[in-house]
Amino acid sequence: EIERRARATAEARALLRTAASDLGLSARAHHRVIKVARTLADLAGHDAVEGDDIAEALSYRGYEKPPG
């Protein structure tokens, strides 16, 4: 439902797929990134979620490198 309502460009979908794979995002984290990106897109006046919106949403997640 979330992905249907938060229309995204091909670039945004590709970026999210790559980030989900590289960062090991859970389904819950994946949906939260989409929700934040949709909010950012709304604030910027975008009709669809763009790559920059996904990148900014991911930046707010605060990922840490694993120790070692």
PDB file of C-alpha atoms in Angstrom:
ATOM      1  CA  GLU A   1       0.000   0.000   0.000  1.00  0.00           C
ATOM      2  CA  ILE A   2       2.792   2.426   0.941  1.00  0.00           C
ATOM      3  CA  GLU A   3       4.697   1.873  -2.288  1.00  0.00           C
ATOM      4  CA  ARG A   4       1.522   2.361  -4.329  1.00  0.00           C
ATOM      5  CA  ARG A   5       0.715   5.694  -2.669  1.00  0.00           C
ATOM      6  CA  ALA A   6       4.316   6.942  -2.635  1.00  0.00           C
ATOM      7  CA  ARG A   7       4.944   6.978  -6.375  1.00  0.00           C
ATOM      8  CA  ALA A   8       8.657   7.008  -7.091  1.00  0.00           C
ATOM      9  CA  THR A   9      10.833   7.585 -10.124  1.00  0.00           C
ATOM     10  CA  ALA A  10      12.878   4.720 -11.556  1.00  0.00           C
ATOM     11  CA  GLU A  11      16.012   6.361 -10.153  1.00  0.00           C
ATOM     12  CA  ALA A  12      14.495   6.512  -6.662  1.00  0.00           C
ATOM     13  CA  ARG A  13      13.384   2.864  -6.772  1.00  0.00           C
ATOM     14  CA  ALA A  14      16.849   1.760  -7.935  1.00  0.00           C
ATOM     15  CA  LEU A  15      18.553   3.777  -5.186  1.00  0.00           C
ATOM     16  CA  LEU A  16      16.268   2.309  -2.536  1.00  0.00           C
ATOM     17  CA  ARG A  17      16.861  -1.249  -3.806  1.00  0.00           C
ATOM     18  CA  THR A  18      20.628  -0.714  -3.706  1.00  0.00           C
ATOM     19  CA  ALA A  19      20.513   0.853  -0.247  1.00  0.00           C
ATOM     20  CA  ALA A  20      18.257  -1.901   1.094  1.00  0.00           C
ATOM     21  CA  SER A  21      20.677  -4.524  -0.158  1.00  0.00           C
ATOM     22  CA  ASP A  22      23.890  -2.761   0.912  1.00  0.00           C
ATOM     23  CA  LEU A  23      22.588  -1.679   4.315  1.00  0.00           C
ATOM     24  CA  GLY A  24      20.499  -4.773   5.017  1.00  0.00           C
ATOM     25  CA  LEU A  25      17.316  -2.797   5.633  1.00  0.00           C
ATOM     26  CA  SER A  26      14.462  -4.695   7.228  1.00  0.00           C
ATOM     27  CA  ALA A  27      11.002  -4.423   5.687  1.00  0.00           C
ATOM     28  CA  ARG A  28      10.052  -2.021   8.468  1.00  0.00           C
ATOM     29  CA  ALA A  29      13.083   0.209   7.824  1.00  0.00           C
ATOM     30  CA  HIS A  30      12.406   0.068   4.067  1.00  0.00           C
ATOM     31  CA  HIS A  31       8.862   1.345   4.596  1.00  0.00           C
ATOM     32  CA  ARG A  32      10.002   4.057   6.990  1.00  0.00           C
ATOM     33  CA  VAL A  33      12.502   5.340   4.416  1.00  0.00           C
ATOM     34  CA  ILE A  34       9.709   5.455   1.827  1.00  0.00           C
ATOM     35  CA  LYS A  35       7.425   7.363   4.213  1.00  0.00           C
ATOM     36  CA  VAL A  36      10.092   9.931   5.058  1.00  0.00           C
ATOM     37  CA  ALA A  37      11.037  10.285   1.383  1.00  0.00           C
ATOM     38  CA  ARG A  38       7.377  10.874   0.463  1.00  0.00           C
ATOM     39  CA  THR A  39       7.187  13.618   3.100  1.00  0.00           C
ATOM     40  CA  LEU A  40      10.364  15.211   1.763  1.00  0.00           C
ATOM     41  CA  ALA A  41       8.994  15.033  -1.784  1.00  0.00           C
ATOM     42  CA  ASP A  42       5.778  16.720  -0.632  1.00  0.00           C
ATOM     43  CA  LEU A  43       7.718  19.505   1.073  1.00  0.00           C
ATOM     44  CA  ALA A  44       9.804  20.021  -2.078  1.00  0.00           C
ATOM     45  CA  GLY A  45       6.702  20.055  -4.280  1.00  0.00           C
ATOM     46  CA  HIS A  46       7.623  16.910  -6.224  1.00  0.00           C
ATOM     47  CA  ASP A  47       4.848  14.852  -7.812  1.00  0.00           C
ATOM     48  CA  ALA A  48       6.810  11.650  -7.243  1.00  0.00           C
ATOM     49  CA  VAL A  49       9.556  10.579  -4.864  1.00  0.00           C
ATOM     50  CA  GLU A  50      12.905  11.330  -6.505  1.00  0.00           C
ATOM     51  CA  GLY A  51      16.381   9.948  -5.889  1.00  0.00           C
ATOM     52  CA  ASP A  52      17.351  12.989  -3.829  1.00  0.00           C
ATOM     53  CA  ASP A  53      14.361  12.385  -1.549  1.00  0.00           C
ATOM     54  CA  ILE A  54      15.427   8.778  -0.953  1.00  0.00           C
ATOM     55  CA  ALA A  55      19.042   9.824  -0.342  1.00  0.00           C
ATOM     56  CA  GLU A  56      17.982  12.451   2.193  1.00  0.00           C
ATOM     57  CA  ALA A  57      15.621  10.024   3.944  1.00  0.00           C
ATOM     58  CA  LEU A  58      18.435   7.480   4.192  1.00  0.00           C
ATOM     59  CA  SER A  59      20.744  10.123   5.637  1.00  0.00           C
ATOM     60  CA  TYR A  60      18.350  10.573   8.560  1.00  0.00           C
ATOM     61  CA  ARG A  61      18.509   6.881   9.467  1.00  0.00           C
ATOM     62  CA  GLY A  62      21.854   7.315  11.272  1.00  0.00           C
ATOM     63  CA  TYR A  63      23.500   4.073  10.228  1.00  0.00           C
ATOM     64  CA  GLU A  64      26.603   3.046  12.075  1.00  0.00           C
ATOM     65  CA  LYS A  65      29.441   0.915  10.822  1.00  0.00           C
ATOM     66  CA  PRO A  66      29.675  -2.443  12.581  1.00  0.00           C
ATOM     67  CA  PRO A  67      32.615  -2.702  14.993  1.00  0.00           C
ATOM     68  CA  GLY A  68      35.779  -4.296  13.690  1.00  0.00           C
TER      69      GLY A  68
END
